[in-house]
Short mmCIF file of C-alpha atoms in Angstrom, two decimals:
data_model
loop_
_atom_site.label_atom_id
_atom_site.label_comp_id
_atom_site.label_asym_id
_atom_site.label_seq_id
_atom_site.Cartn_x
_atom_site.Cartn_y
_atom_site.Cartn_z
CA MET A 211 -0.26 0.12 0.03
CA GLU A 212 1.55 3.09 -1.13
CA ALA A 213 1.58 6.01 1.49
CA VAL A 214 -0.07 9.38 1.43
CA LYS A 215 1.85 12.36 1.06
CA ILE A 216 0.38 14.50 3.78
CA ILE A 217 0.87 18.53 2.86
CA LYS A 218 0.46 21.01 6.06
CA LEU A 219 -0.83 24.07 4.25
CA LYS A 220 0.73 27.32 4.98
CA GLU A 221 -1.68 29.96 6.11
CA SER A 222 -2.04 32.73 3.49
CA ILE A 223 -0.50 36.07 3.59
CA LEU A 224 -2.16 37.47 0.36
CA GLU A 225 -4.67 40.39 0.58
CA ASN A 226 -6.26 39.83 -2.73
CA ASN A 227 -7.51 36.22 -2.93
CA ASP A 228 -9.58 37.05 -6.07
CA ALA A 229 -7.14 38.50 -8.08
CA ASP A 230 -4.59 35.71 -7.25
CA ALA A 231 -7.54 32.99 -7.84
CA ASP A 232 -7.82 34.66 -11.49
CA ALA A 233 -4.13 34.49 -11.94
CA LEU A 234 -4.07 30.85 -11.17
CA ARG A 235 -6.97 30.23 -13.19
CA ALA A 236 -5.36 31.68 -16.26
CA GLU A 237 -2.09 30.28 -15.61
CA LEU A 238 -3.57 26.71 -15.29
CA ARG A 239 -5.69 27.44 -18.73
CA LYS A 240 -2.35 28.13 -20.49
CA ARG A 241 -1.06 25.16 -18.79
CA LYS A 242 -4.34 23.06 -20.27
CA ILE A 243 -4.97 21.79 -16.69
CA PHE A 244 -8.55 21.74 -15.65
CA THR A 245 -9.00 21.89 -12.11
CA LEU A 246 -12.50 20.97 -10.35
CA ASN A 247 -13.45 22.31 -6.79
CA VAL A 248 -15.77 20.00 -5.08
CA MET A 249 -17.82 21.48 -2.08
CA SER A 250 -20.79 20.09 -0.13
CA SER A 251 -21.34 19.19 3.61
CA PRO A 252 -19.56 16.84 5.54
CA GLY A 253 -21.15 13.31 4.31
CA SER A 254 -22.72 14.35 1.06
CA GLY A 255 -20.64 11.94 -0.91
CA LYS A 256 -17.77 14.07 -2.16
CA THR A 257 -15.08 11.00 -2.10
CA THR A 258 -17.61 8.49 -3.14
CA LEU A 259 -18.36 10.29 -6.47
CA ILE A 260 -14.78 11.41 -7.07
CA LEU A 261 -13.60 7.65 -7.08
CA ALA A 262 -16.87 6.73 -9.54
CA THR A 263 -15.85 9.44 -11.55
CA ILE A 264 -12.15 8.56 -11.67
CA LYS A 265 -13.17 4.71 -12.74
CA ARG A 266 -15.11 6.41 -15.76
CA LEU A 267 -12.70 8.63 -17.04
CA LYS A 268 -9.36 7.73 -16.03
CA GLU A 269 -8.99 6.00 -19.86
CA ARG A 270 -9.55 9.58 -21.14
CA TYR A 271 -7.35 11.71 -18.69
CA ARG A 272 -4.76 11.78 -16.47
CA ILE A 273 -6.52 12.37 -13.24
CA GLY A 274 -5.02 13.36 -9.92
CA VAL A 275 -6.79 14.30 -6.58
CA MET A 276 -6.03 16.63 -3.84
CA GLU A 277 -7.92 15.88 -0.77
CA ALA A 278 -8.59 18.84 1.71
CA ASP A 279 -9.14 17.49 5.20
CA ILE A 280 -8.86 19.08 8.99
CA ASP A 281 -7.34 16.10 9.92
CA SER A 282 -6.86 12.44 8.73
CA ALA A 283 -5.57 10.76 5.75
CA VAL A 284 -8.56 8.63 4.77
CA ASP A 285 -9.88 10.17 1.52
CA ALA A 286 -6.45 10.47 -0.27
CA GLN A 287 -5.72 6.98 0.85
CA ALA A 288 -9.02 5.79 -0.84
CA VAL A 289 -8.08 7.43 -3.87
CA LEU A 290 -4.39 5.95 -3.93
CA ASP A 291 -5.87 2.57 -3.24
CA ALA A 292 -7.61 2.70 -6.53
CA GLY A 293 -4.66 3.23 -8.35
CA THR A 294 -5.00 7.29 -8.80
CA ARG A 295 -2.43 9.97 -7.88
CA ALA A 296 -3.64 11.77 -4.73
CA VAL A 297 -2.29 13.88 -2.20
CA GLN A 298 -3.81 15.15 1.20
CA LEU A 299 -3.76 18.56 2.26
CA HIS A 300 -4.36 19.21 5.91
CA THR A 301 -5.67 22.57 6.66
CA GLY A 302 -4.83 22.51 10.47
CA GLY A 303 -8.03 23.48 11.49
CA MET A 304 -9.03 25.91 8.81
CA CYS A 305 -12.38 25.63 7.21
CA HIS A 306 -11.77 26.55 3.81
CA LEU A 307 -9.22 26.62 1.02
CA ASP A 308 -7.91 29.44 -1.22
CA ALA A 309 -5.93 30.08 -4.18
CA GLN A 310 -2.71 30.16 -2.26
CA MET A 311 -3.13 26.96 -0.50
CA THR A 312 -4.69 24.87 -4.20
CA ARG A 313 -1.05 26.25 -5.68
CA GLN A 314 0.47 24.42 -2.55
CA GLY A 315 -1.58 21.06 -3.43
CA LEU A 316 -1.11 21.63 -7.22
CA SER A 317 2.47 21.54 -6.65
CA ALA A 318 2.25 18.68 -4.36
CA VAL A 319 0.40 16.55 -6.65
CA ASP A 320 2.69 17.44 -9.67
CA ALA A 321 -0.19 18.55 -11.83
CA SER A 322 1.99 19.50 -14.81
CA SER A 323 1.52 16.15 -16.23
CA LEU A 324 -2.10 15.78 -15.34
CA ASP A 325 -5.25 16.86 -17.48
CA LEU A 326 -7.90 16.80 -14.48
CA VAL A 327 -7.02 17.62 -11.20
CA ILE A 328 -10.14 17.28 -8.61
CA LEU A 329 -9.81 19.16 -5.41
CA GLU A 330 -12.22 17.83 -2.54
CA ASN A 331 -12.96 20.91 -0.59
CA VAL A 332 -13.22 20.78 3.03
CA GLY A 333 -16.73 19.59 3.84
CA ASN A 334 -18.39 22.68 4.92
CA LEU A 335 -21.64 24.48 3.31
CA VAL A 336 -20.79 27.67 4.63
CA CYS A 337 -17.03 29.03 4.47
CA PRO A 338 -15.37 27.50 1.28
CA ALA A 339 -18.26 29.39 -0.87
CA GLU A 340 -16.47 32.77 0.22
CA PHE A 341 -12.94 31.66 -1.13
CA ASP A 342 -12.12 31.48 -4.60
CA THR A 343 -9.71 28.63 -5.22
CA GLY A 344 -8.55 29.48 -8.71
CA CYS A 345 -10.11 26.17 -9.90
CA SER A 346 -11.62 26.18 -13.12
CA ARG A 347 -15.17 25.25 -12.29
CA ASN A 348 -17.18 24.56 -8.89
CA ALA A 349 -19.12 21.39 -8.22
CA VAL A 350 -21.47 21.57 -5.21
CA LEU A 351 -23.08 18.39 -4.24
CA LEU A 352 -26.57 18.45 -1.97
CA SER A 353 -27.39 14.86 -0.85
CA VAL A 354 -30.91 13.59 -0.75
CA PRO A 355 -31.00 12.92 3.35
CA GLU A 356 -29.75 16.77 3.99
CA GLY A 357 -33.09 17.82 2.34
CA ASP A 358 -34.17 20.00 -0.05
CA ASP A 359 -34.25 23.18 1.71
CA LYS A 360 -30.49 23.49 1.94
CA PRO A 361 -30.01 25.78 -1.16
CA ARG A 362 -32.47 27.96 0.68
CA LYS A 363 -30.48 27.98 3.59
CA TYR A 364 -27.05 28.07 2.71
CA PRO A 365 -27.41 30.43 -0.62
CA LEU A 366 -23.90 31.69 -1.10
CA MET A 367 -22.67 28.31 -1.97
CA PHE A 368 -25.18 27.37 -4.36
CA GLU A 369 -24.86 30.85 -6.16
CA LYS A 370 -21.17 29.55 -6.70
CA ALA A 371 -21.88 26.47 -8.44
CA ASP A 372 -21.20 25.85 -11.86
CA VAL A 373 -22.94 22.27 -11.35
CA VAL A 374 -25.09 20.91 -8.83
CA LEU A 375 -25.27 17.20 -8.04
CA ILE A 376 -27.96 15.91 -6.21
CA THR A 377 -26.52 12.87 -4.98
CA LYS A 378 -27.54 9.63 -2.98
CA THR A 379 -30.40 9.67 -5.07
CA ASP A 380 -30.57 5.89 -4.48
CA ALA A 381 -31.69 6.74 -0.82
CA ALA A 382 -34.83 9.01 -1.84
CA PRO A 383 -37.68 6.29 -0.75
CA ALA A 384 -36.44 6.79 3.17
CA PHE A 385 -36.71 10.70 2.61
CA ASP A 386 -39.00 13.41 2.04
CA PHE A 387 -37.17 15.17 -0.56
CA ASP A 388 -39.01 16.95 -3.38
CA MET A 389 -36.33 17.08 -6.33
CA GLU A 390 -38.79 19.76 -7.82
CA ARG A 391 -38.61 22.15 -4.60
CA ALA A 392 -34.68 21.51 -4.48
CA GLU A 393 -34.22 22.50 -8.01
CA GLU A 394 -36.53 25.92 -7.68
CA TRP A 395 -34.54 26.87 -4.16
CA ILE A 396 -31.49 26.57 -6.60
CA ARG A 397 -32.62 28.54 -9.57
CA ARG A 398 -33.72 31.47 -7.53
CA ARG A 399 -29.97 31.79 -6.30
CA ASN A 400 -28.44 30.63 -9.53
CA GLU A 401 -29.99 30.45 -13.45
CA ARG A 402 -27.44 29.29 -15.12
CA CYS A 403 -25.88 26.15 -13.37
CA ARG A 404 -26.19 22.57 -14.09
CA ILE A 405 -28.23 20.33 -11.69
CA ILE A 406 -27.64 16.77 -12.06
CA PRO A 407 -28.94 14.36 -9.83
CA VAL A 408 -27.06 11.20 -9.53
CA SER A 409 -26.41 8.24 -7.18
CA ALA A 410 -22.76 6.86 -7.37
CA LYS A 411 -24.13 3.22 -5.75
CA THR A 412 -26.62 2.48 -8.63
CA GLY A 413 -24.70 4.88 -11.27
CA THR A 414 -27.75 6.83 -11.82
CA GLY A 415 -26.98 9.95 -13.76
CA MET A 416 -23.50 9.22 -13.86
CA ASP A 417 -23.21 9.51 -17.39
CA GLU A 418 -24.66 12.46 -17.65
CA TRP A 419 -22.35 13.96 -15.10
CA CYS A 420 -19.13 12.37 -17.00
CA ALA A 421 -20.41 13.78 -20.28
CA TYR A 422 -20.68 17.35 -18.71
CA LEU A 423 -17.02 17.06 -17.15
CA SER A 424 -15.34 15.73 -19.86
CA GLY A 425 -17.12 18.56 -22.18
CA GLU A 426 -15.63 21.03 -19.81
CA VAL A 427 -12.21 19.53 -19.42
CA ASP A 428 -11.92 19.20 -23.12
CA ARG A 429 -13.12 22.99 -23.83
CA TRP A 430 -10.82 23.99 -21.60
CA GLN A 431 -8.09 22.26 -23.13
CA SER A 432 -8.58 23.20 -26.68
CA GLY A 433 -9.55 26.87 -25.67
CA MET B 62 -49.58 32.94 11.88
CA GLU B 63 -47.08 34.58 14.05
CA ALA B 64 -44.27 36.44 12.36
CA VAL B 65 -40.88 35.43 12.94
CA LYS B 66 -38.64 37.79 14.77
CA ILE B 67 -35.22 38.48 13.12
CA ILE B 68 -32.52 39.47 14.67
CA LYS B 69 -29.23 40.71 12.67
CA LEU B 70 -26.52 39.93 14.91
CA LYS B 71 -23.55 42.31 15.38
CA GLU B 72 -20.37 40.92 14.82
CA SER B 73 -18.48 40.84 18.30
CA ILE B 74 -15.78 43.18 19.49
CA LEU B 75 -14.53 40.97 22.63
CA GLU B 76 -11.07 39.85 22.17
CA ASN B 77 -11.68 36.90 24.84
CA ASN B 78 -14.62 35.05 23.95
CA ASP B 79 -13.51 32.07 26.13
CA ALA B 80 -13.64 34.56 29.49
CA ASP B 81 -17.02 36.00 28.13
CA ALA B 82 -18.54 32.51 27.24
CA ASP B 83 -17.64 31.65 31.25
CA ALA B 84 -19.34 34.45 32.65
CA LEU B 85 -22.45 34.26 30.45
CA ARG B 86 -22.43 30.40 31.69
CA ALA B 87 -22.20 31.39 35.55
CA GLU B 88 -24.86 34.20 35.01
CA LEU B 89 -27.25 31.85 33.56
CA ARG B 90 -26.95 29.22 36.15
CA LYS B 91 -27.37 31.85 38.77
CA ARG B 92 -30.80 32.77 36.72
CA LYS B 93 -31.36 29.09 36.66
CA ILE B 94 -31.57 29.14 32.78
CA PHE B 95 -30.49 25.96 31.20
CA THR B 96 -28.90 26.90 27.48
CA LEU B 97 -28.24 23.94 24.75
CA ASN B 98 -26.14 24.70 22.26
CA VAL B 99 -27.42 22.07 19.14
CA MET B 100 -24.38 21.64 16.66
CA SER B 101 -23.99 19.51 13.56
CA SER B 102 -23.59 19.41 9.55
CA PRO B 103 -26.44 21.03 7.26
CA GLY B 104 -29.19 18.52 7.15
CA SER B 105 -28.44 16.30 10.25
CA GLY B 106 -31.77 16.77 11.59
CA LYS B 107 -31.46 19.76 14.09
CA THR B 108 -34.50 21.42 13.63
CA THR B 109 -36.63 18.22 13.51
CA LEU B 110 -34.86 16.76 16.93
CA ILE B 111 -35.51 20.01 18.58
CA LEU B 112 -39.27 19.99 17.22
CA ALA B 113 -39.60 16.18 18.75
CA THR B 114 -37.67 17.29 21.88
CA ILE B 115 -39.94 20.25 22.56
CA LYS B 116 -42.95 18.14 21.99
CA ARG B 117 -41.78 15.84 25.09
CA LEU B 118 -41.12 18.79 27.26
CA LYS B 119 -43.12 21.30 27.05
CA GLU B 120 -45.67 20.67 29.63
CA ARG B 121 -42.44 20.04 32.20
CA TYR B 122 -40.32 23.32 31.17
CA ARG B 123 -40.78 26.71 29.70
CA ILE B 124 -39.11 26.47 26.53
CA GLY B 125 -37.72 29.04 24.26
CA VAL B 126 -35.85 28.48 20.58
CA MET B 127 -33.15 30.73 19.11
CA GLU B 128 -32.43 29.34 15.49
CA ALA B 129 -29.09 30.79 13.84
CA ASP B 130 -28.80 30.83 10.31
CA ILE B 131 -27.06 32.83 7.37
CA ASP B 132 -30.36 33.38 5.80
CA SER B 133 -34.01 32.59 5.87
CA ALA B 134 -36.52 32.29 8.75
CA VAL B 135 -38.07 28.76 8.22
CA ASP B 136 -36.50 26.89 11.33
CA ALA B 137 -37.78 29.50 13.59
CA GLN B 138 -41.30 29.74 11.76
CA ALA B 139 -41.34 25.90 12.21
CA VAL B 140 -40.99 26.23 16.01
CA LEU B 141 -43.33 28.95 16.52
CA ASP B 142 -45.85 27.54 14.53
CA ALA B 143 -45.26 24.32 17.13
CA GLY B 144 -46.44 26.59 19.67
CA THR B 145 -43.14 27.39 21.11
CA ARG B 146 -41.70 30.89 21.61
CA ALA B 147 -38.63 31.05 18.83
CA VAL B 148 -36.40 33.88 17.43
CA GLN B 149 -34.42 33.78 14.25
CA LEU B 150 -30.70 35.05 14.48
CA HIS B 151 -28.98 36.12 11.24
CA THR B 152 -25.58 35.75 11.39
CA GLY B 153 -24.84 37.40 8.17
CA GLY B 154 -22.89 35.32 6.54
CA MET B 155 -21.12 34.04 9.82
CA CYS B 156 -20.21 30.51 10.01
CA HIS B 157 -20.36 30.25 13.68
CA LEU B 158 -21.71 31.80 16.83
CA ASP B 159 -20.02 33.13 19.86
CA ALA B 160 -20.85 34.56 23.43
CA GLN B 161 -21.47 37.75 22.82
CA MET B 162 -24.07 36.52 19.97
CA THR B 163 -25.68 34.37 22.11
CA ARG B 164 -26.44 36.97 24.90
CA GLN B 165 -27.95 39.06 22.06
CA GLY B 166 -30.13 36.06 21.07
CA LEU B 167 -31.25 35.43 24.83
CA SER B 168 -32.17 38.80 25.11
CA ALA B 169 -34.42 38.55 22.20
CA VAL B 170 -35.94 35.58 23.14
CA ASP B 171 -36.82 36.95 26.65
CA ALA B 172 -34.97 34.22 28.32
CA SER B 173 -35.60 35.30 31.83
CA SER B 174 -38.92 33.52 32.06
CA LEU B 175 -37.67 30.37 30.51
CA ASP B 176 -36.20 27.16 32.33
CA LEU B 177 -34.65 25.71 28.84
CA VAL B 178 -33.46 27.62 25.81
CA ILE B 179 -32.06 25.83 22.84
CA LEU B 180 -29.73 27.29 20.55
CA GLU B 181 -29.78 25.57 17.01
CA ASN B 182 -26.14 26.82 15.99
CA VAL B 183 -25.07 27.46 12.09
CA GLY B 184 -25.05 23.79 10.06
CA ASN B 185 -21.50 23.40 10.03
CA LEU B 186 -19.21 20.64 11.62
CA VAL B 187 -16.04 22.96 11.50
CA CYS B 188 -16.25 26.61 12.66
CA PRO B 189 -19.14 26.22 15.61
CA ALA B 190 -16.79 24.07 17.50
CA GLU B 191 -13.66 26.84 17.88
CA PHE B 192 -16.30 29.03 19.98
CA ASP B 193 -17.81 28.66 23.18
CA THR B 194 -21.38 30.08 23.00
CA GLY B 195 -21.65 30.22 26.70
CA CYS B 196 -24.40 27.40 26.78
CA SER B 197 -24.88 24.90 29.77
CA ARG B 198 -24.20 22.07 27.43
CA ASN B 199 -22.89 21.22 23.82
CA ALA B 200 -25.29 18.60 21.56
CA VAL B 201 -23.51 17.38 18.51
CA LEU B 202 -25.50 15.67 15.82
CA LEU B 203 -24.19 13.02 13.57
CA SER B 204 -26.79 11.65 11.11
CA VAL B 205 -26.89 8.01 9.81
CA PRO B 206 -26.70 9.14 6.00
CA GLU B 207 -23.36 11.32 6.68
CA GLY B 208 -21.13 7.83 7.47
CA ASP B 209 -19.50 6.78 10.53
CA ASP B 210 -16.51 8.12 9.60
CA LYS B 211 -17.18 11.73 10.73
CA PRO B 212 -15.57 11.60 14.36
CA ARG B 213 -12.36 10.90 12.64
CA LYS B 214 -12.36 13.93 10.04
CA TYR B 215 -13.87 16.47 12.10
CA PRO B 216 -12.27 15.60 15.43
CA LEU B 217 -12.65 19.16 17.31
CA MET B 218 -16.74 18.96 17.03
CA PHE B 219 -16.63 15.66 18.98
CA GLU B 220 -14.27 16.92 21.42
CA LYS B 221 -16.64 19.43 22.34
CA ALA B 222 -19.48 17.42 22.51
CA ASP B 223 -21.29 16.69 26.10
CA VAL B 224 -23.73 14.42 24.15
CA VAL B 225 -23.73 12.93 20.47
CA LEU B 226 -26.99 12.13 19.08
CA ILE B 227 -26.89 9.68 16.40
CA THR B 228 -29.72 10.89 14.19
CA LYS B 229 -31.87 9.28 11.37
CA THR B 230 -31.10 5.68 12.70
CA ASP B 231 -34.45 4.63 10.56
CA ALA B 232 -32.69 5.13 7.71
CA ALA B 233 -29.79 2.90 8.52
CA PRO B 234 -30.84 0.17 6.23
CA ALA B 235 -30.22 2.11 3.23
CA PHE B 236 -26.31 3.05 4.47
CA ASP B 237 -23.50 1.52 5.42
CA PHE B 238 -23.27 2.83 8.82
CA ASP B 239 -21.46 0.96 11.46
CA MET B 240 -22.76 2.14 15.02
CA GLU B 241 -19.69 0.51 16.68
CA ARG B 242 -17.33 2.07 14.50
CA ALA B 243 -19.06 5.41 14.84
CA GLU B 244 -18.43 4.79 18.83
CA GLU B 245 -14.95 4.03 18.97
CA TRP B 246 -13.99 7.12 16.47
CA ILE B 247 -15.97 9.27 18.93
CA ARG B 248 -14.36 7.74 21.93
CA ARG B 249 -10.81 8.46 20.79
CA ARG B 250 -11.64 11.98 20.89
CA ASN B 251 -14.00 11.97 23.98
CA GLU B 252 -14.46 9.30 26.40
CA ARG B 253 -17.02 11.37 28.84
CA CYS B 254 -19.69 12.12 26.42
CA ARG B 255 -22.73 10.42 26.02
CA ILE B 256 -24.08 8.78 23.02
CA ILE B 257 -27.48 8.37 21.71
CA PRO B 258 -28.72 7.00 18.81
CA VAL B 259 -32.30 8.61 17.70
CA SER B 260 -34.79 8.39 15.17
CA ALA B 261 -37.46 11.53 15.53
CA LYS B 262 -39.34 9.91 12.85
CA THR B 263 -40.08 6.47 14.53
CA GLY B 264 -39.26 7.88 18.22
CA THR B 265 -36.35 5.27 18.99
CA GLY B 266 -34.23 6.74 21.30
CA MET B 267 -36.16 9.81 22.00
CA ASP B 268 -37.12 8.63 25.78
CA GLU B 269 -33.29 8.28 26.70
CA TRP B 270 -32.45 11.54 25.31
CA CYS B 271 -35.35 13.31 27.10
CA ALA B 272 -34.30 11.89 29.78
CA TYR B 273 -30.83 12.79 29.87
CA LEU B 274 -31.47 16.65 28.85
CA SER B 275 -34.24 16.55 32.05
CA GLY B 276 -31.62 15.29 34.21
CA GLU B 277 -29.16 17.83 33.07
CA VAL B 278 -31.80 20.89 33.42
CA ASP B 279 -33.09 19.65 36.83
CA ARG B 280 -29.07 19.36 38.05
CA TRP B 281 -28.74 22.93 36.47
CA GLN B 282 -31.73 24.65 38.33
CA SER B 283 -31.14 22.98 41.33
CA GLY B 284 -27.46 23.80 41.13
#
């Protein structure tokens, strides 16, 4: 079993994170590296979705994963065990990542030889939305057990999404989750994002999600 | 339908929140007001648990609820509709509450005529753990769909818990949640907290939880 590389992130010193994030994004576009920032509450299924996505796209793209966590290296280990390059970023208690921290992770995962780098942000539906990581796109997960009212209560996160994945749809019979109501609350905050219901367990929606993601990666690399 | 009172919290100016929280706790003990700080990820079932708890204890105690949220007043409205005093605290984007914000809430809910005040903190498994609210006890919810590894990944929250409620146990058949493993991870961080599996839907565990809570309230008031 390969040992996980753990990076202790240094706190950022830049005052203007937005400008730094824009600069990072422009640089990554030039280097044809597509980066996906995955955000959600704890336990919404980020790691499971990432593993299922890699399985479907690993023949097509060179993929690496940056797993951010306050503590532990379980997620990076799971990705490594699946045969994909991964590093664990430790935030030292911090509740979010910014562009400078993303830079540290990209360097640790050696992004220059990759097409697609997935950043699993800290599980938190509040703070990560406030900091642009410099990633190409933001994916936000909302799991069925969390309830359809979350976009109403945590609006900024859903405003920042390029794509919202409604996860764990296989568990819908056990919960009182109204898909139309969820979409309605998302749309009030965000008219342009894609909304894709998925189940990593049954595979529902995974074709649509991977087609969307591949399209974004291809456009980024050709652009 | 009674209209929800919405309090826009002012940012705190005190440097030493810990000392302020201790002072608030001492003051509330003298005034025989028990305050419960309820923390968890978004969608772990805080509001549902609070409503089910009120239903069982409202004949025994004078109860009030402070609902903290970034936006919206849906939770306070739900409590009001159930016939219990409630105020909505708007954090204005802030990811946690501290003691000074709790004071603002206690004043708004008119705590002096209450025995038990429940604070529903912002849905966030990271930041609220870092700030002592001055409440008598901390209850942390971990819902079955989130997964048994959350205490491993968000250790500080579970260290701060006086009681951990494992919620939505009725949904266990749909998820790969190992109760023993969850308890093991909690115990590594916290040897003294009570752990109570509950389902607000079926009522499982609610007797044990309400007996625990009543015991704490009674001790606080007699003490």
